[in-house]
PDB file of C-alpha atoms in Angstrom:
ATOM      1  CA  MET S 269     -55.670 -28.916   2.869  1.00 54.00           C
ATOM      2  CA  LYS S 270     -54.512 -26.217   0.545  1.00 51.00           C
ATOM      3  CA  ASN S 271     -54.502 -23.748   3.445  1.00 53.00           C
ATOM      4  CA  ILE S 272     -52.291 -26.036   5.525  1.00 52.00           C
ATOM      5  CA  GLY S 273     -49.860 -26.434   2.630  1.00 49.00           C
ATOM      6  CA  LEU S 274     -49.770 -22.669   2.108  1.00 49.00           C
ATOM      7  CA  ILE S 275     -49.095 -22.075   5.802  1.00 48.00           C
ATOM      8  CA  VAL S 276     -46.234 -24.604   5.802  1.00 43.00           C
ATOM      9  CA  LEU S 277     -44.727 -23.081   2.642  1.00 45.00           C
ATOM     10  CA  THR S 278     -44.989 -19.579   4.110  1.00 46.00           C
ATOM     11  CA  GLY S 279     -43.309 -20.759   7.298  1.00 48.00           C
ATOM     12  CA  LEU S 280     -40.426 -22.325   5.369  1.00 46.00           C
ATOM     13  CA  LEU S 281     -39.907 -19.161   3.354  1.00 43.00           C
ATOM     14  CA  MET S 282     -39.801 -17.092   6.553  1.00 48.00           C
ATOM     15  CA  VAL S 283     -37.188 -19.421   8.075  1.00 38.00           C
ATOM     16  CA  VAL S 284     -35.049 -19.307   4.935  1.00 39.00           C
ATOM     17  CA  GLY S 285     -35.364 -15.528   4.825  1.00 46.00           C
ATOM     18  CA  PHE S 286     -34.369 -15.229   8.479  1.00 37.00           C
ATOM     19  CA  LEU S 287     -31.313 -17.447   7.969  1.00 38.00           C
ATOM     20  CA  LYS S 288     -30.307 -15.388   4.915  1.00 41.00           C
ATOM     21  CA  ILE S 289     -30.511 -12.169   6.923  1.00 38.00           C
ATOM     22  CA  GLN S 290     -28.450 -13.757   9.697  1.00 38.00           C
ATOM     23  CA  GLU S 291     -25.848 -14.759   7.107  1.00 41.00           C
ATOM     24  CA  ILE S 292     -25.617 -11.177   5.894  1.00 39.00           C
ATOM     25  CA  TYR S 293     -25.427  -9.657   9.359  1.00 42.00           C
ATOM     26  CA  THR S 294     -22.988 -12.250  10.747  1.00 45.00           C
ATOM     27  CA  LEU S 295     -19.863 -10.996   9.036  1.00 50.00           C
ATOM     28  CA  LYS S 296     -17.175 -13.654   8.968  1.00 49.00           C
ATOM     29  CA  GLU S 297     -13.463 -13.317   9.632  1.00 44.00           C
ATOM     30  CA  ASN S 298     -11.164 -12.192   6.786  1.00 45.00           C
ATOM     31  CA  VAL S 299     -13.951 -12.100   4.196  1.00 49.00           C
ATOM     32  CA  LEU S 300     -14.244  -9.268   1.683  1.00 48.00           C
ATOM     33  CA  TYR S 301     -17.917  -8.353   1.460  1.00 50.00           C
ATOM     34  CA  HIS S 302     -19.859  -6.659  -1.295  1.00 48.00           C
ATOM     35  CA  GLN S 303     -20.781  -3.077  -0.460  1.00 50.00           C
ATOM     36  CA  ILE S 304     -24.504  -3.949  -0.222  1.00 50.00           C
ATOM     37  CA  HIS S 305     -23.764  -6.469   2.543  1.00 53.00           C
ATOM     38  CA  LEU S 306     -21.802  -3.880   4.504  1.00 53.00           C
ATOM     39  CA  LYS S 307     -24.629  -1.392   4.070  1.00 51.00           C
ATOM     40  CA  LEU S 308     -27.188  -3.899   5.350  1.00 47.00           C
ATOM     41  CA  ALA S 309     -24.958  -4.724   8.298  1.00 54.00           C
ATOM     42  CA  GLU S 310     -24.572  -1.032   9.036  1.00 53.00           C
ATOM     43  CA  ASP S 311     -28.341  -0.653   9.466  1.00 48.00           C
ATOM     44  CA  VAL S 312     -28.325  -2.946  12.485  1.00 43.00           C
ATOM     45  CA  ALA S 313     -24.718  -2.565  13.655  1.00 48.00           C
ATOM     46  CA  GLN S 314     -25.424  -0.322  16.613  1.00 45.00           C
ATOM     47  CA  ASP S 315     -28.134  -2.569  18.042  1.00 43.00           C
ATOM     48  CA  GLN S 316     -26.749  -5.986  17.173  1.00 47.00           C
ATOM     49  CA  TYR S 317     -23.006  -5.548  17.600  1.00 49.00           C
ATOM     50  CA  GLU S 318     -22.813  -2.265  19.497  1.00 63.00           C
ATOM     51  CA  MET S 319     -20.077  -1.197  17.132  1.00 76.00           C
ATOM     52  CA  MET S 320     -19.133   1.783  15.024  1.00 87.00           C
ATOM     53  CA  THR S 321     -20.995   1.811  11.726  1.00 90.00           C
ATOM     54  CA  ARG S 322     -19.289   1.873   8.355  1.00 91.00           C
ATOM     55  CA  SER S 323     -20.337   5.451   7.596  1.00 92.00           C
ATOM     56  CA  LYS S 324     -19.199   6.690  11.018  1.00 93.00           C
ATOM     57  CA  ALA S 325     -15.847   4.934  10.649  1.00 94.00           C
ATOM     58  CA  ILE S 326     -15.254   6.528   7.244  1.00 95.00           C
ATOM     59  CA  GLU S 327     -16.225   9.957   8.578  1.00 96.00           C
ATOM     60  CA  THR S 328     -13.896   9.563  11.584  1.00 96.00           C
ATOM     61  CA  VAL S 329     -10.902   8.470   9.502  1.00 97.00           C
ATOM     62  CA  LYS S 330     -11.391  11.215   6.918  1.00 97.00           C
ATOM     63  CA  THR S 331     -11.499  13.818   9.707  1.00 97.00           C
ATOM     64  CA  ILE S 332      -8.329  12.506  11.356  1.00 97.00           C
ATOM     65  CA  PHE S 333      -6.418  12.441   8.065  1.00 97.00           C
ATOM     66  CA  LEU S 334      -7.565  15.956   7.179  1.00 97.00           C
ATOM     67  CA  GLU S 335      -7.083  17.603  10.573  1.00 97.00           C
ATOM     68  CA  GLY S 336      -4.170  15.508  11.778  1.00 97.00           C
ATOM     69  CA  LEU S 337      -2.151  14.923   8.606  1.00 96.00           C
ATOM     70  CA  ASP S 338      -3.489  17.569   6.208  1.00 96.00           C
ATOM     71  CA  ILE S 339      -4.560  14.856   3.757  1.00 96.00           C
ATOM     72  CA  ASP S 340      -7.933  15.000   1.998  1.00 97.00           C
ATOM     73  CA  LEU S 341      -9.231  11.461   1.502  1.00 97.00           C
ATOM     74  CA  GLY S 342     -12.174  12.920  -0.382  1.00 95.00           C
ATOM     75  CA  ASP S 343      -9.870  13.612  -3.337  1.00 95.00           C
ATOM     76  CA  PRO S 344     -11.661  12.174  -6.427  1.00 95.00           C
ATOM     77  CA  SER S 345      -8.373  10.688  -7.663  1.00 95.00           C
ATOM     78  CA  LEU S 346      -8.368   8.279  -4.699  1.00 96.00           C
ATOM     79  CA  GLU S 347     -10.114   4.922  -4.734  1.00 96.00           C
ATOM     80  CA  MET S 348     -11.506   3.577  -1.443  1.00 95.00           C
ATOM     81  CA  HIS S 349     -11.631  -0.049  -0.321  1.00 95.00           C
ATOM     82  CA  ILE S 350     -13.204  -1.125   2.973  1.00 94.00           C
ATOM     83  CA  ASN S 351     -13.548  -4.428   4.791  1.00 92.00           C
ATOM     84  CA  LEU S 352     -14.928  -5.573   8.131  1.00 90.00           C
ATOM     85  CA  TYR S 353     -13.085  -8.340   9.942  1.00 87.00           C
ATOM     86  CA  LYS S 354     -12.701  -9.915  13.363  1.00 84.00           C
ATOM     87  CA  ASP S 355      -9.793  -8.920  15.580  1.00 79.00           C
ATOM     88  CA  ALA S 356      -7.275 -11.781  15.529  1.00 78.00           C
ATOM     89  CA  GLN S 357      -6.619 -11.294  19.254  1.00 76.00           C
ATOM     90  CA  ASN S 358     -10.251 -11.027  20.324  1.00 75.00           C
ATOM     91  CA  LYS S 359     -12.975 -12.785  18.331  1.00 73.00           C
ATOM     92  CA  ASN S 360     -15.675 -10.670  19.982  1.00 76.00           C
ATOM     93  CA  ARG S 361     -14.281  -7.466  18.500  1.00 81.00           C
ATOM     94  CA  TYR S 362     -14.433  -6.211  14.946  1.00 88.00           C
ATOM     95  CA  ARG S 363     -12.327  -3.789  12.974  1.00 91.00           C
ATOM     96  CA  TRP S 364     -13.003  -1.642   9.952  1.00 94.00           C
ATOM     97  CA  SER S 365     -10.048  -1.800   7.565  1.00 95.00           C
ATOM     98  CA  MET S 366      -9.922   1.101   5.104  1.00 97.00           C
ATOM     99  CA  HIS S 367      -7.558   1.748   2.234  1.00 97.00           C
ATOM    100  CA  TRP S 368      -7.222   4.602  -0.247  1.00 97.00           C
ATOM    101  CA  ASN S 369      -4.865   4.863  -3.224  1.00 95.00           C
ATOM    102  CA  ASN S 370      -4.521   6.696  -6.495  1.00 93.00           C
ATOM    103  CA  LYS S 371      -4.011   4.995  -9.855  1.00 92.00           C
ATOM    104  CA  GLU S 372      -0.261   5.647  -9.879  1.00 90.00           C
ATOM    105  CA  LEU S 373       0.111   4.279  -6.322  1.00 89.00           C
ATOM    106  CA  THR S 374       2.047   7.385  -5.319  1.00 90.00           C
ATOM    107  CA  GLN S 375      -0.560   8.013  -2.640  1.00 93.00           C
ATOM    108  CA  ILE S 376      -1.410   5.081  -0.360  1.00 95.00           C
ATOM    109  CA  TYR S 377      -3.317   5.485   2.896  1.00 97.00           C
ATOM    110  CA  THR S 378      -4.473   2.748   5.262  1.00 97.00           C
ATOM    111  CA  CYS S 379      -6.388   2.916   8.518  1.00 97.00           C
ATOM    112  CA  ASN S 380      -7.902   0.306  10.862  1.00 96.00           C
ATOM    113  CA  VAL S 381     -10.565   1.248  13.403  1.00 95.00           C
ATOM    114  CA  ASP S 382     -11.713  -0.768  16.433  1.00 93.00           C
ATOM    115  CA  CYS S 383     -15.491  -0.990  15.967  1.00 90.00           C
ATOM    116  CA  ASN S 384     -16.154  -1.404  19.698  1.00 87.00           C
ATOM    117  CA  THR S 385     -14.098   1.514  20.991  1.00 88.00           C
ATOM    118  CA  GLY S 386     -13.846   3.760  17.930  1.00 90.00           C
ATOM    119  CA  LYS S 387     -10.072   3.951  18.396  1.00 92.00           C
ATOM    120  CA  ILE S 388      -7.664   4.184  15.496  1.00 96.00           C
ATOM    121  CA  VAL S 389      -5.515   1.080  15.981  1.00 95.00           C
ATOM    122  CA  TYR S 390      -3.381   1.410  12.848  1.00 97.00           C
ATOM    123  CA  LEU S 391      -2.639   4.160  10.359  1.00 98.00           C
ATOM    124  CA  TYR S 392      -0.230   4.250   7.443  1.00 97.00           C
ATOM    125  CA  LYS S 393       0.607   7.056   5.061  1.00 94.00           C
ATOM    126  CA  GLY S 394       2.507   5.693   2.077  1.00 85.00           C
ATOM    127  CA  THR S 395       5.335   7.725   0.640  1.00 65.00           C
ATOM    128  CA  ASP S 396       6.340   8.151  -2.967  1.00 60.00           C
ATOM    129  CA  MET S 397       9.287   5.783  -3.211  1.00 55.00           C
ATOM    130  CA  ASN S 398      10.389   7.508  -6.422  1.00 54.00           C
ATOM    131  CA  SER S 399      11.144  10.748  -4.597  1.00 57.00           C
ATOM    132  CA  ALA S 400      14.850  11.440  -4.224  1.00 53.00           C
ATOM    133  CA  GLN S 401      16.361  11.274  -0.767  1.00 59.00           C
ATOM    134  CA  LYS S 402      18.000  14.646  -0.199  1.00 59.00           C
ATOM    135  CA  GLU S 403      20.299  13.482   2.565  1.00 62.00           C
ATOM    136  CA  SER S 404      22.066  10.238   3.340  1.00 67.00           C
ATOM    137  CA  TYR S 405      22.428  10.881   7.069  1.00 73.00           C
ATOM    138  CA  PHE S 406      19.754  12.026   9.490  1.00 81.00           C
ATOM    139  CA  ASN S 407      20.249  13.119  13.059  1.00 82.00           C
ATOM    140  CA  ARG S 408      18.118  11.408  15.641  1.00 84.00           C
ATOM    141  CA  LEU S 409      14.961  13.411  16.329  1.00 90.00           C
ATOM    142  CA  ASP S 410      14.603  14.385  19.958  1.00 91.00           C
ATOM    143  CA  GLU S 411      11.465  13.902  22.020  1.00 93.00           C
ATOM    144  CA  GLN S 412      10.334  17.517  21.755  1.00 95.00           C
ATOM    145  CA  GLN S 413      10.566  17.419  17.950  1.00 95.00           C
ATOM    146  CA  VAL S 414       8.545  14.211  17.833  1.00 96.00           C
ATOM    147  CA  ARG S 415       5.860  15.619  20.124  1.00 97.00           C
ATOM    148  CA  GLU S 416       5.550  18.737  17.950  1.00 97.00           C
ATOM    149  CA  ILE S 417       5.213  16.596  14.817  1.00 97.00           C
ATOM    150  CA  LEU S 418       2.556  14.433  16.469  1.00 98.00           C
ATOM    151  CA  GLU S 419       0.555  17.294  17.998  1.00 98.00           C
ATOM    152  CA  PRO S 420      -1.991  17.827  15.150  1.00 97.00           C
ATOM    153  CA  PHE S 421      -2.576  14.086  14.817  1.00 97.00           C
ATOM    154  CA  ALA S 422      -2.843  13.604  18.579  1.00 97.00           C
ATOM    155  CA  ILE S 423      -5.431  16.380  18.868  1.00 97.00           C
ATOM    156  CA  ALA S 424      -7.486  15.010  15.949  1.00 96.00           C
ATOM    157  CA  ASN S 425      -7.278  11.491  17.384  1.00 95.00           C
ATOM    158  CA  ASN S 426      -8.062  12.549  20.979  1.00 95.00           C
ATOM    159  CA  ILE S 427      -4.711  11.355  22.335  1.00 96.00           C
ATOM    160  CA  ALA S 428      -3.740  13.077  25.600  1.00 95.00           C
ATOM    161  CA  MET S 429      -0.001  13.307  24.944  1.00 96.00           C
ATOM    162  CA  GLU S 430       0.632  14.592  28.473  1.00 95.00           C
ATOM    163  CA  GLU S 431      -0.283  11.117  29.702  1.00 95.00           C
ATOM    164  CA  TYR S 432       2.375   9.451  27.557  1.00 96.00           C
ATOM    165  CA  VAL S 433       6.114   9.141  28.129  1.00 94.00           C
ATOM    166  CA  LEU S 434       8.741   8.189  25.576  1.00 92.00           C
ATOM    167  CA  ASP S 435      10.085   4.691  26.156  1.00 87.00           C
ATOM    168  CA  GLN S 436      13.835   5.333  26.026  1.00 74.00           C
ATOM    169  CA  MET S 437      14.824   1.666  26.303  1.00 64.00           C
ATOM    170  CA  TRP S 438      12.537   0.636  23.409  1.00 62.00           C
ATOM    171  CA  ARG S 439      13.998   3.395  21.246  1.00 55.00           C
ATOM    172  CA  ALA S 440      17.594   2.321  21.893  1.00 49.00           C
ATOM    173  CA  ASP S 441      16.854  -1.286  20.969  1.00 46.00           C
ATOM    174  CA  TYR S 442      14.977  -0.647  17.735  1.00 49.00           C
ATOM    175  CA  GLN S 443      16.529   2.319  15.992  1.00 53.00           C
ATOM    176  CA  SER S 444      19.827   3.387  14.506  1.00 53.00           C
ATOM    177  CA  THR S 445      20.757   7.069  14.506  1.00 56.00           C
ATOM    178  CA  ASP S 446      21.184   7.579  10.759  1.00 66.00           C
ATOM    179  CA  SER S 447      17.854   6.257   9.483  1.00 79.00           C
ATOM    180  CA  ARG S 448      15.460   8.520   7.600  1.00 85.00           C
ATOM    181  CA  TYR S 449      12.454   6.637   8.995  1.00 88.00           C
ATOM    182  CA  GLN S 450      12.684   6.723  12.775  1.00 90.00           C
ATOM    183  CA  LEU S 451      10.593   4.749  15.268  1.00 91.00           C
ATOM    184  CA  PHE S 452       9.389   5.913  18.674  1.00 93.00           C
ATOM    185  CA  CYS S 453       7.327   4.183  21.342  1.00 93.00           C
ATOM    186  CA  PHE S 454       5.166   6.104  23.815  1.00 95.00           C
ATOM    187  CA  ARG S 455       3.647   4.422  26.881  1.00 94.00           C
ATOM    188  CA  ASN S 456       0.677   5.684  28.857  1.00 94.00           C
ATOM    189  CA  GLN S 457       1.859   6.430  32.381  1.00 91.00           C
ATOM    190  CA  THR S 458      -1.701   6.397  33.767  1.00 87.00           C
ATOM    191  CA  SER S 459      -2.667   3.130  32.080  1.00 79.00           C
ATOM    192  CA  SER S 460       0.177   0.633  31.766  1.00 72.00           C
ATOM    193  CA  LYS S 461      -1.798  -1.378  29.205  1.00 84.00           C
ATOM    194  CA  GLU S 462      -1.742   1.334  26.533  1.00 92.00           C
ATOM    195  CA  SER S 463       1.082   2.358  24.240  1.00 94.00           C
ATOM    196  CA  PHE S 464       1.627   3.371  20.637  1.00 96.00           C
ATOM    197  CA  ILE S 465       4.473   3.237  18.146  1.00 95.00           C
ATOM    198  CA  VAL S 466       5.041   5.869  15.475  1.00 96.00           C
ATOM    199  CA  GLU S 467       7.308   6.094  12.482  1.00 94.00           C
ATOM    200  CA  ILE S 468       8.509   9.608  11.639  1.00 93.00           C
ATOM    201  CA  ASP S 469      10.105  10.665   8.361  1.00 91.00           C
ATOM    202  CA  ALA S 470      13.198  12.628   9.433  1.00 90.00           C
ATOM    203  CA  GLN S 471      13.392  14.298   6.011  1.00 89.00           C
ATOM    204  CA  THR S 472       9.824  15.605   5.738  1.00 90.00           C
ATOM    205  CA  LEU S 473       9.233  15.681   9.523  1.00 93.00           C
ATOM    206  CA  CYS S 474       5.879  13.969   9.044  1.00 94.00           C
ATOM    207  CA  LEU S 475       4.107  11.024  10.641  1.00 96.00           C
ATOM    208  CA  ASN S 476       4.196   7.965   8.379  1.00 95.00           C
ATOM    209  CA  GLU S 477       2.803   5.195  10.553  1.00 96.00           C
ATOM    210  CA  TYR S 478       0.928   4.802  13.834  1.00 98.00           C
ATOM    211  CA  THR S 479       0.207   1.572  15.714  1.00 97.00           C
ATOM    212  CA  TYR S 480      -1.887   1.464  18.884  1.00 96.00           C
ATOM    213  CA  LYS S 481      -1.123  -1.300  21.386  1.00 90.00           C
ATOM    214  CA  GLU S 482      -3.255  -2.508  24.266  1.00 84.00           C
ATOM    215  CA  ARG S 483      -1.965  -5.374  26.387  1.00 73.00           C
ATOM    216  CA  THR S 484      -4.531  -7.834  27.657  1.00 57.00           C
ATOM    217  CA  GLU S 485      -2.312  -8.892  30.549  1.00 51.00           C
ATOM    218  CA  MET S 486      -0.568  -6.744  33.110  1.00 40.00           C
TER     219      MET S 486
END
């Protein structure tokens, strides 16, 4: 009798343990997880979700910031925060959301990575809002200037810029000519579903923000 009771108890413990593991590995939408949960999920991410692991995502983003923007996210003065969440547009896809900032908040960097494709879908480089604006009027950057500014980032992020054309109509609708922060939209001429929008600082001639777009409908 004791043996039967022990077997039943053991079975219950195994079921509870299995459900607990499933709870850890099934990461819910818009939930901030403890680092140990993310690490446990990482151990099975490739097999269970077929997605980019946490460590690989961090490595990828750090490389793109360093090679594409000349920013070292390994700076000890920066704090890192990371979260895994479901894509609002597609519940079967996950994204790593990463954020770095210093104590003074003069350096703020954000990057979101599609876990399924490994693509950078959003990047933001915060600027020091206390810095003085040297000019009050900025000429509109031309396409060649924008392409030259984007070249290091495009190479680091594996973007074939020769496949993209500047959307002139989008630019005319969204941007005035005297703004310091200027927006540009590039569309992939070989794949009509893909495009990206960038914000360029006309004073520093640097990329501030990048947003990747992929339409689900033609």
